[in-house]
CSV table of C-alpha atoms and ligand atoms in Angstrom, one decimal:
chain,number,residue,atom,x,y,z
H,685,UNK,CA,194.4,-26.3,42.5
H,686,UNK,CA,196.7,-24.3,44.3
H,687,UNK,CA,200.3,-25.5,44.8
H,688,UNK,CA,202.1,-23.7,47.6
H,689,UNK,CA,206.0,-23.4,47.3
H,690,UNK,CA,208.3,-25.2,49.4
H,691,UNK,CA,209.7,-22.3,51.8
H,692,UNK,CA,205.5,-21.5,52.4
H,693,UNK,CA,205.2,-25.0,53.4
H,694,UNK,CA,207.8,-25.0,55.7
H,695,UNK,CA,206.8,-21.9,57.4
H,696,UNK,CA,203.2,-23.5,57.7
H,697,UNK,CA,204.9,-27.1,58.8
H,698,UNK,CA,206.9,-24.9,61.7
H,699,UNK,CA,204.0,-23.0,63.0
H,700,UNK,CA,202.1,-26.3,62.9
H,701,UNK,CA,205.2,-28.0,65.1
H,702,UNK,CA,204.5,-25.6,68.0
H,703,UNK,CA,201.0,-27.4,69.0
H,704,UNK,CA,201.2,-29.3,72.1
H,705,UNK,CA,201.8,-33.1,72.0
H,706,UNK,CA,201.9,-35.7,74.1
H,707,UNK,CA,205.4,-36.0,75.8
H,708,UNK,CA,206.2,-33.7,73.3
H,709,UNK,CA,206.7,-36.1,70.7
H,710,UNK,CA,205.5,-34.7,67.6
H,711,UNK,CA,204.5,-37.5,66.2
H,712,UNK,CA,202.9,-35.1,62.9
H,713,UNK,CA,204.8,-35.6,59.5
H,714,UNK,CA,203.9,-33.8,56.4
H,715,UNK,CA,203.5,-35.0,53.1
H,716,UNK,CA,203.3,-32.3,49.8
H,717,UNK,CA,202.3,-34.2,46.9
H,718,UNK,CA,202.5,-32.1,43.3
H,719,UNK,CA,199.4,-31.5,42.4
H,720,UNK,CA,199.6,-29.2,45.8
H,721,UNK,CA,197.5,-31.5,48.2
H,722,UNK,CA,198.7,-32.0,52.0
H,723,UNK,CA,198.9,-35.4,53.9
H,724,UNK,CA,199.0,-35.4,57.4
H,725,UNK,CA,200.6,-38.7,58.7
H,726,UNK,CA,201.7,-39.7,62.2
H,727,UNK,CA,205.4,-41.2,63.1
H,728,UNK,CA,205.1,-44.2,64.3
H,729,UNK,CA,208.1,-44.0,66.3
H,730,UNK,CA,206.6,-41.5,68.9
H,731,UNK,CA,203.9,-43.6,70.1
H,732,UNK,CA,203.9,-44.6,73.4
H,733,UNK,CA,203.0,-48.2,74.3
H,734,UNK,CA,202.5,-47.8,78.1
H,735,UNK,CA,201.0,-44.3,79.0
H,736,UNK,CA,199.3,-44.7,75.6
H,737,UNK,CA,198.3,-48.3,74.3
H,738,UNK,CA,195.3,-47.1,72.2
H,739,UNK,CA,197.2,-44.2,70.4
H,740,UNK,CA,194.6,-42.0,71.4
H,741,UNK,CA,196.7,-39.2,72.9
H,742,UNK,CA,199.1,-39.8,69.7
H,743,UNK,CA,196.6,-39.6,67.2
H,744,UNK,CA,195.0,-36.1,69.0
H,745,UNK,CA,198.7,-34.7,68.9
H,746,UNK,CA,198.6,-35.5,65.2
H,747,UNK,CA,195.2,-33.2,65.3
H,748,UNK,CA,196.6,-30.6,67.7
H,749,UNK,CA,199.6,-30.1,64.4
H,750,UNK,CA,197.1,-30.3,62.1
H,751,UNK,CA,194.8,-27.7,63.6
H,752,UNK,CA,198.3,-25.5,63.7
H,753,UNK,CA,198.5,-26.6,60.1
H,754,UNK,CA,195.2,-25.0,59.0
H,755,UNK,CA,195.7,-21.8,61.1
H,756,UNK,CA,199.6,-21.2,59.6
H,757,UNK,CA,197.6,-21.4,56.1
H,758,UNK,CA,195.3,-19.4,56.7
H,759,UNK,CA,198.0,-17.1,57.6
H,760,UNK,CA,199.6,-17.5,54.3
H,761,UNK,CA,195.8,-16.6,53.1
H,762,UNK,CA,195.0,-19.8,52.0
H,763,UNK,CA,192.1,-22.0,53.0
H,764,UNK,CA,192.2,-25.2,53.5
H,765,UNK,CA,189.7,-28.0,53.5
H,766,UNK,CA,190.3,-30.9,55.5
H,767,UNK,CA,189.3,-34.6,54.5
H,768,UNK,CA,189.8,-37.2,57.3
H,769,UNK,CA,191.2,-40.3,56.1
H,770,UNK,CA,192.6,-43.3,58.3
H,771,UNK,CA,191.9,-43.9,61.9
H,772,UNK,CA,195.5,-45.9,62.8
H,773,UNK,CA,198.2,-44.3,63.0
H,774,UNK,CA,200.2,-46.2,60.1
H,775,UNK,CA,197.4,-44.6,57.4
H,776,UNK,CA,197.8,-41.4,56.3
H,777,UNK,CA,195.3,-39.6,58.9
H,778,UNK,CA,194.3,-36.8,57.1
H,779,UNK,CA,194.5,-34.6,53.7
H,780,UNK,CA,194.8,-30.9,53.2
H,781,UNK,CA,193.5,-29.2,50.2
H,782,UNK,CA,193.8,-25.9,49.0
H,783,UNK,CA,191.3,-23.6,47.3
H,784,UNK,CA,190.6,-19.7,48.0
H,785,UNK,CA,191.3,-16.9,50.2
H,786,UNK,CA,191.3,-17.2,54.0
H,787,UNK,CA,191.4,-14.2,56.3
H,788,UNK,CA,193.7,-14.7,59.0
H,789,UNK,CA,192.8,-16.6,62.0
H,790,UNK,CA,191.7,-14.7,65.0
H,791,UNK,CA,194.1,-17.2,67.5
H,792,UNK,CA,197.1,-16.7,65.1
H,793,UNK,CA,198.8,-14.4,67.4
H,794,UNK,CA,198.5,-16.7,70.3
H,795,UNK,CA,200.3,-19.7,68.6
H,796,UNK,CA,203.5,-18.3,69.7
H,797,UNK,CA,202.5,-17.4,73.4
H,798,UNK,CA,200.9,-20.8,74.2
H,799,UNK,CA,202.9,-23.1,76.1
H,800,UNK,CA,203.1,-25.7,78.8
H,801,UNK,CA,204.1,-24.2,82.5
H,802,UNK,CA,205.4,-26.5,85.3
H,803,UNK,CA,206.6,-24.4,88.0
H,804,UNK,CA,204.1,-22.5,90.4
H,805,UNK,CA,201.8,-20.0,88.1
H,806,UNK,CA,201.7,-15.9,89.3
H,807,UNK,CA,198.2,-15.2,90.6
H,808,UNK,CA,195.8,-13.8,88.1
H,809,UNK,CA,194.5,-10.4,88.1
H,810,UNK,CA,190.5,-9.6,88.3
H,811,UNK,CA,191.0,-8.6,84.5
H,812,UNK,CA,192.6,-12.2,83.5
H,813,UNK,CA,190.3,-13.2,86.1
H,814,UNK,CA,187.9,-12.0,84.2
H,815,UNK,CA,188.8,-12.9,80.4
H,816,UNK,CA,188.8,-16.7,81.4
H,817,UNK,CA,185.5,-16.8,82.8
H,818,UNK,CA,184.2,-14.8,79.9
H,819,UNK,CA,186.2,-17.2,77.8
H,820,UNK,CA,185.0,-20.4,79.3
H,821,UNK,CA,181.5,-19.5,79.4
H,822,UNK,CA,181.8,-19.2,75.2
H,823,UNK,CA,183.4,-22.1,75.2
H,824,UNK,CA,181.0,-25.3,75.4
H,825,UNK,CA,184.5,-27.9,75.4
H,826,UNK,CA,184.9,-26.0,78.9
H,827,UNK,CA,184.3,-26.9,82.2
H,828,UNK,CA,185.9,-24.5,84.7
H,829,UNK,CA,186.5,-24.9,88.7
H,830,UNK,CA,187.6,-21.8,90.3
H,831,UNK,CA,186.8,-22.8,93.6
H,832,UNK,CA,189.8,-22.9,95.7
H,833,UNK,CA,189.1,-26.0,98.0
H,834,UNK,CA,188.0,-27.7,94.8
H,835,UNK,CA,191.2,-27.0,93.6
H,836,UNK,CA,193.4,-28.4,96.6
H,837,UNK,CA,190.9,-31.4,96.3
H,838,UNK,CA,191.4,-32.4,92.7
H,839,UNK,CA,195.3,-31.3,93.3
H,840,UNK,CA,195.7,-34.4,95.9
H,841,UNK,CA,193.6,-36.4,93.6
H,842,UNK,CA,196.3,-36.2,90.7
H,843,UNK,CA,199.3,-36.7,93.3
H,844,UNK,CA,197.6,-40.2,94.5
H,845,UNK,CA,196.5,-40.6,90.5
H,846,UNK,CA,200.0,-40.2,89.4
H,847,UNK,CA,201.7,-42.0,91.9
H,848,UNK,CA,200.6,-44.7,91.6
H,849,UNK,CA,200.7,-45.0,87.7
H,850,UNK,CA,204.9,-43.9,88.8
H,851,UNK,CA,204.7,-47.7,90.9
H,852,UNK,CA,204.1,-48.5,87.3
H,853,UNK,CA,207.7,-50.1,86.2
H,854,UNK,CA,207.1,-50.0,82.8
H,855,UNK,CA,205.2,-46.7,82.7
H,856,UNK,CA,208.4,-44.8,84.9
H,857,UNK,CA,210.7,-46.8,81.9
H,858,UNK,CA,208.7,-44.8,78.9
H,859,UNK,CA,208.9,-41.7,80.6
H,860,UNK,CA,212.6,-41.6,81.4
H,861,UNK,CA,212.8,-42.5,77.8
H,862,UNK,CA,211.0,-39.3,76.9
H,863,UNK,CA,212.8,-36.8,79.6
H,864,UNK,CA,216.3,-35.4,78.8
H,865,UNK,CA,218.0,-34.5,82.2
H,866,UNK,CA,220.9,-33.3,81.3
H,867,UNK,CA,221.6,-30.7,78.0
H,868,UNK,CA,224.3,-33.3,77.2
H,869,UNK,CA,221.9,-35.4,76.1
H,870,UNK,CA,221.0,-35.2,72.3
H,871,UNK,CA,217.5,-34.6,72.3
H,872,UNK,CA,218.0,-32.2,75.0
H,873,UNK,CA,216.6,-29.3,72.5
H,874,UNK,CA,214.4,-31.8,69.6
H,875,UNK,CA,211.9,-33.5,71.9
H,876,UNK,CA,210.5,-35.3,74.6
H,877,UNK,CA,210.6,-33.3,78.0
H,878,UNK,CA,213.4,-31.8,79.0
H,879,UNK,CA,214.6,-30.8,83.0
H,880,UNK,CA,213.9,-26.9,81.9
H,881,UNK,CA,210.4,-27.4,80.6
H,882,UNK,CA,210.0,-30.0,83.4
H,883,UNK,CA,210.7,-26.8,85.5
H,884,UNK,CA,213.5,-29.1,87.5
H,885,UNK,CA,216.3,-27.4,89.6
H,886,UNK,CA,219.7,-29.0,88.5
H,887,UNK,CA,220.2,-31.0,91.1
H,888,UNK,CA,216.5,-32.1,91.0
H,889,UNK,CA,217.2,-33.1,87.3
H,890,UNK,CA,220.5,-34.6,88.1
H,891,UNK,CA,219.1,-37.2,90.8
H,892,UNK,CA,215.8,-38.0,88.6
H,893,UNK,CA,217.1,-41.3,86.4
H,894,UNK,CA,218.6,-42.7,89.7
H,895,UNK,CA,215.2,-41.5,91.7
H,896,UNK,CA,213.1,-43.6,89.2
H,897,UNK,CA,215.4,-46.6,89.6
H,898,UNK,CA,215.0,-46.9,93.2
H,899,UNK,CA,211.7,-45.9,93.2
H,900,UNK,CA,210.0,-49.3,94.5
H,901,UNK,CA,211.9,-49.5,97.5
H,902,UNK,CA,211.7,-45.7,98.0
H,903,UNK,CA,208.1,-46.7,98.1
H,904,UNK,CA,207.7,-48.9,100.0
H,905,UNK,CA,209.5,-46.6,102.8
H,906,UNK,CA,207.0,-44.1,101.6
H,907,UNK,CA,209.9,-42.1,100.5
H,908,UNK,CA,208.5,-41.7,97.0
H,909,UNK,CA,205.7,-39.4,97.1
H,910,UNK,CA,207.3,-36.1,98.6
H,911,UNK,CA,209.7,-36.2,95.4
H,912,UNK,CA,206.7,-36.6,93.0
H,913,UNK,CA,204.1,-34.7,94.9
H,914,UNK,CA,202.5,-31.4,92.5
H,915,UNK,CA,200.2,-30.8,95.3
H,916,UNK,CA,201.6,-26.9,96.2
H,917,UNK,CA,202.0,-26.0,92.8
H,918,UNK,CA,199.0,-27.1,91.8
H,919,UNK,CA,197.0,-24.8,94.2
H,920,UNK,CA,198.9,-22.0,92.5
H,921,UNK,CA,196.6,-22.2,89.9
H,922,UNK,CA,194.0,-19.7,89.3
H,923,UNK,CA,191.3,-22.3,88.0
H,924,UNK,CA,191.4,-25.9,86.4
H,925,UNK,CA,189.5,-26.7,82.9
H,926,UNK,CA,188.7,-29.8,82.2
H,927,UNK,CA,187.9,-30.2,78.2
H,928,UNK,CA,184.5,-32.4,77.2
H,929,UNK,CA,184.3,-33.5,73.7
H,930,UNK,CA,180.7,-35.1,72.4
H,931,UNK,CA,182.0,-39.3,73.1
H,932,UNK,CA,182.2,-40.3,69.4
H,933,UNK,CA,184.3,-37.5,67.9
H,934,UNK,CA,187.3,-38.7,66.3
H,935,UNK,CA,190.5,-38.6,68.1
H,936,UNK,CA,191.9,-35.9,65.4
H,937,UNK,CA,189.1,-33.8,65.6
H,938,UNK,CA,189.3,-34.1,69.3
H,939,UNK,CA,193.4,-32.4,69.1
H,940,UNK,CA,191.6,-29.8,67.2
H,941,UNK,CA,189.4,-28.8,69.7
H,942,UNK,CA,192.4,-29.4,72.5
H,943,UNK,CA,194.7,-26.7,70.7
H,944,UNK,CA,192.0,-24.3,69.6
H,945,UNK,CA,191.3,-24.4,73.4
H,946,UNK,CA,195.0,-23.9,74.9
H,947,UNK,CA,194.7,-20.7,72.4
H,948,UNK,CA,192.1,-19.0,73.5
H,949,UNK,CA,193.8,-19.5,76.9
H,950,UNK,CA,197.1,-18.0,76.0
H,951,UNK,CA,194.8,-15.0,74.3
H,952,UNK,CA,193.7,-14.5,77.5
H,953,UNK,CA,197.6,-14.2,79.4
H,954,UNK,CA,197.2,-18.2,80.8
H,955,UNK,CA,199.1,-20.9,80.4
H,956,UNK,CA,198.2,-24.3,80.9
H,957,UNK,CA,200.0,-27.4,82.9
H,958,UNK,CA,197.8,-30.9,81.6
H,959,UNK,CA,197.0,-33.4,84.7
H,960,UNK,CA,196.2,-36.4,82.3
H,961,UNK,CA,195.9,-39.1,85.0
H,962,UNK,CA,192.6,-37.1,86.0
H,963,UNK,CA,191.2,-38.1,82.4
H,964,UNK,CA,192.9,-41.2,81.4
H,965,UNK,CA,192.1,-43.2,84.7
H,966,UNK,CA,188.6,-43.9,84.0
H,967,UNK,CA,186.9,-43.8,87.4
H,968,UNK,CA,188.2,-40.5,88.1
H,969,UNK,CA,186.9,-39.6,84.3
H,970,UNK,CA,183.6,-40.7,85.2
H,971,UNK,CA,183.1,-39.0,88.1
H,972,UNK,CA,184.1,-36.0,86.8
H,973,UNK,CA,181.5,-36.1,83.5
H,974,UNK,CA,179.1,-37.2,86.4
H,975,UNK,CA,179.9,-34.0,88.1
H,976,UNK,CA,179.8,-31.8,84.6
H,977,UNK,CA,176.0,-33.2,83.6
H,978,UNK,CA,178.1,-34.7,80.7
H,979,UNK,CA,178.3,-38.6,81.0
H,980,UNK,CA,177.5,-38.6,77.0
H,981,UNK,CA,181.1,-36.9,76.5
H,982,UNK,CA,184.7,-37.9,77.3
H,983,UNK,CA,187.3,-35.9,78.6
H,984,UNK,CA,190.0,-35.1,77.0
H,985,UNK,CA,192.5,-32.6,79.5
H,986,UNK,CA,192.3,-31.0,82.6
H,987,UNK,CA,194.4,-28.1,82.7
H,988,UNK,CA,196.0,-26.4,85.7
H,989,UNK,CA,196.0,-22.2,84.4
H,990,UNK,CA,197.6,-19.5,85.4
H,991,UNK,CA,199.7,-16.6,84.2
H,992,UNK,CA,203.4,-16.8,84.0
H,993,UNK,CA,205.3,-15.4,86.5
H,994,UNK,CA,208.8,-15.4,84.2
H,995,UNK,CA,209.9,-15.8,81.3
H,996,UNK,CA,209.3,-19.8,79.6
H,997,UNK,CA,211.7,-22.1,78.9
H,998,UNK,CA,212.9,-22.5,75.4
H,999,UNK,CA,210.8,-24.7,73.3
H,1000,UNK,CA,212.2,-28.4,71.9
H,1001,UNK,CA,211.5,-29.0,69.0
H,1002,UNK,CA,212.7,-31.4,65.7
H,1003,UNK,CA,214.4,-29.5,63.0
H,1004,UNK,CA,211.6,-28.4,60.7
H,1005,UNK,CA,213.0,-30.6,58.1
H,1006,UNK,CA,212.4,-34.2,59.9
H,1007,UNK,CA,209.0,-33.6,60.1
H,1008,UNK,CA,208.8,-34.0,56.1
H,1009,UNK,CA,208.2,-36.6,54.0
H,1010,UNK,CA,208.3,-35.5,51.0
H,1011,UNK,CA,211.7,-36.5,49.5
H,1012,UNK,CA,212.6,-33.1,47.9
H,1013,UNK,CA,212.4,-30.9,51.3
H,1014,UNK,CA,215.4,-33.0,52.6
H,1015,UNK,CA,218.6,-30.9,52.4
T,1701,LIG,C1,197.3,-35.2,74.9
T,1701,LIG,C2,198.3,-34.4,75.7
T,1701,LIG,C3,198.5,-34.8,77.0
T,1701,LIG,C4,199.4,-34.1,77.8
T,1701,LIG,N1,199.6,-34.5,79.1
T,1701,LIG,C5,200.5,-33.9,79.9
T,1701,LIG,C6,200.6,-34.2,81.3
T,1701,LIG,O1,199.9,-35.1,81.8
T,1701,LIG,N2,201.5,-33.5,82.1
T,1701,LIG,C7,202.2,-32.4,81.6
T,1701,LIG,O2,203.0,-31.8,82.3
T,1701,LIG,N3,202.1,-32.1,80.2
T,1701,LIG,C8,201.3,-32.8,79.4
T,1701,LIG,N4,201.1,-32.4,78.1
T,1701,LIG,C9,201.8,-31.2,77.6
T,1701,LIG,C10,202.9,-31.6,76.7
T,1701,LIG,O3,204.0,-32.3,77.4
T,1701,LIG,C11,203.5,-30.4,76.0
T,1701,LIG,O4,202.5,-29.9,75.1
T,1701,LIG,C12,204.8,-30.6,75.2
T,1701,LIG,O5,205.8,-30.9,76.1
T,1701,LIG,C13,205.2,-29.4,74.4
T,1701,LIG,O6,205.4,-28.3,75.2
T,1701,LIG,P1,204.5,-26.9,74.9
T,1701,LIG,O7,203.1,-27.3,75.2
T,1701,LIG,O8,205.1,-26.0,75.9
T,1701,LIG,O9,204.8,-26.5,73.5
T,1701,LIG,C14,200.2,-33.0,77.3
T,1701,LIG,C15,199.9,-32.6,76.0
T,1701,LIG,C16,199.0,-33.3,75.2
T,1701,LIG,C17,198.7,-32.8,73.8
């Protein structure tokens, strides 16, 4: 079997880092055992108990890493054959082996454009216009609205979605637990969501952990929602996809899909801002599988696209290093 050196693996095991996750936790960690197989397991440390209790998003980010995983080898010309193995997240989830040549995967080059935009998007031109309708309509995962009062509808529907899971104490505690507001703070550039990539002014940034604590009786003035709103910036976009996935597929097969998706995107000059209220409440998921002819699949994004109208933040991400498990790849 093929045994890939340890610099390889780390080149794959960075690639692999820049998948999206939820909250940006990267919850993937990467196991090389000597007879060159791969394990895939997830940190338990990254789940998150309130906006996640079934570890469904966790266990998809896992698959998002390992899809990234597959894609950096084939890069390195190898292919690599996946075996599923445990379904919680404190089994190993999956292993990688490693046999034959693989030509280089045609969404390689996007894995370094694709990212997560949260600031108004540029508007599209008929040619990108074009190459994500072309792209969606290849693409059975995809359901795309393009029409604009559509748009401003399901744009209000995820303010009043998100707000109130914000009147959620415990749910406004795990997500100030995941946002760095300041660069003082330590994680500032290794995870979680940080006030650039949150696309915050400063001083926007600099009133949030206070803004959180008085949210309730901000509330209850119906001071809160003009702080939280996304409604404008939503509209920027130049069309929402919602991703379907067949009911029964498997959580990690399902963060496959999701990054493989948010590539062909990025190939086509979009990127892509995730409303996950609109697929995690469940009334609002069934309505919308009623409204896609799809009530035997589950949702698993909607994504506001768009181009970029500057340059992105720079990523966060853990030093390539804590993401391994295998002893000797510790310095
Ligand atoms: C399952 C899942 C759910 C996500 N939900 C949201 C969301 O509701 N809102 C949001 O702004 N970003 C969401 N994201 C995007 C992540 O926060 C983003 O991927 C992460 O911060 C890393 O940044 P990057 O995508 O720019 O590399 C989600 C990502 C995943 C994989």
């Amino acid at each position: 079997m093929t045994v890939l050196d340890h610099d390889t693996f780390l080149t794959c095991m960075a690639e692999a880092s820049l998948a999206p996750t939820v909250h940006n936790t990267q919850p993937a960690r990467w196991g090389l055992s000597p007879d060159g197989t791969i394990t895939l397991h997830c940190a338990p440390g990254a789940a998150l108990p309130v906006a996640d209790p079934s570890n469904h998003d966790l266990i998809l980010s896992c698959g998002t890493a390992l899809e990234g995983m597959v894609i950096a080898l084939a890069g390195e010309g190898h292919a690599a054959q996946v075996t599923p193995l445990g379904t919680q997240i404190t089994e190993p989830l999956a292993r990688i082996t490693l046999g034959g040549y693989a030509e280089p995967d045609p969404l390689a080059s996007a894995v370094s454009a694709r990212l997560t935009y949260r600031r108004p998007f540029a508007p599209a031109d008929p040619g990108q216009f074009q190459a994500l309708t072309t792209w969606a309509a290849t693409d059975p995962d995809i359901h795309l609205i393009t029409t604009r009062s559509r748009i401003t509808e399901i744009a209000a529907q995820n303010d009043a979605l998100s707000h109130r899971l914000l009147q959620n104490p415990a749910f406004r505690k795990e997500l100030l637990s995941w946002t760095r507001l300041s660069k003082c703070h330590p994680d500032w550039s290794r995870n979680g969501l940080n006030a650039d990539a949150l696309g915050l002014p400063r001083w926007q940034a600099a009133f949030m952990g206070a803004f959180f604590k008085v949210f309730s009786p901000l509330d209850r003035l119906g001071l809160a929602t003009g702080f939280t709103a996304e409604k404008d910036d939503t509209e920027t976009a130049a069309a929402i996809a919602f991703l379907a996935v067949p009911k029964d597929l498997p959580a990690l097969d399902a963060g496959r899909r999701y990054y493989r998706a948010t590539l062909k995107l990025a190939a086509s000059g979009f990127a892509s801002w995730p409303m996950s209220v609109l697929v995690d409440d469940p009334d609002s998921e069934a309505a919308f599988l009623t409204e896609f002819r799809l009530t035997d699949h589950r949702l698993i994004a909607a994504l506001r696209l768009g181009p970029i109208p500057k340059s992105p933040p720079e990523r966060a991400r853990l030093p390539i290093t804590e993401t391994a498990i295998t002893p000797d790849l510790h310095p």
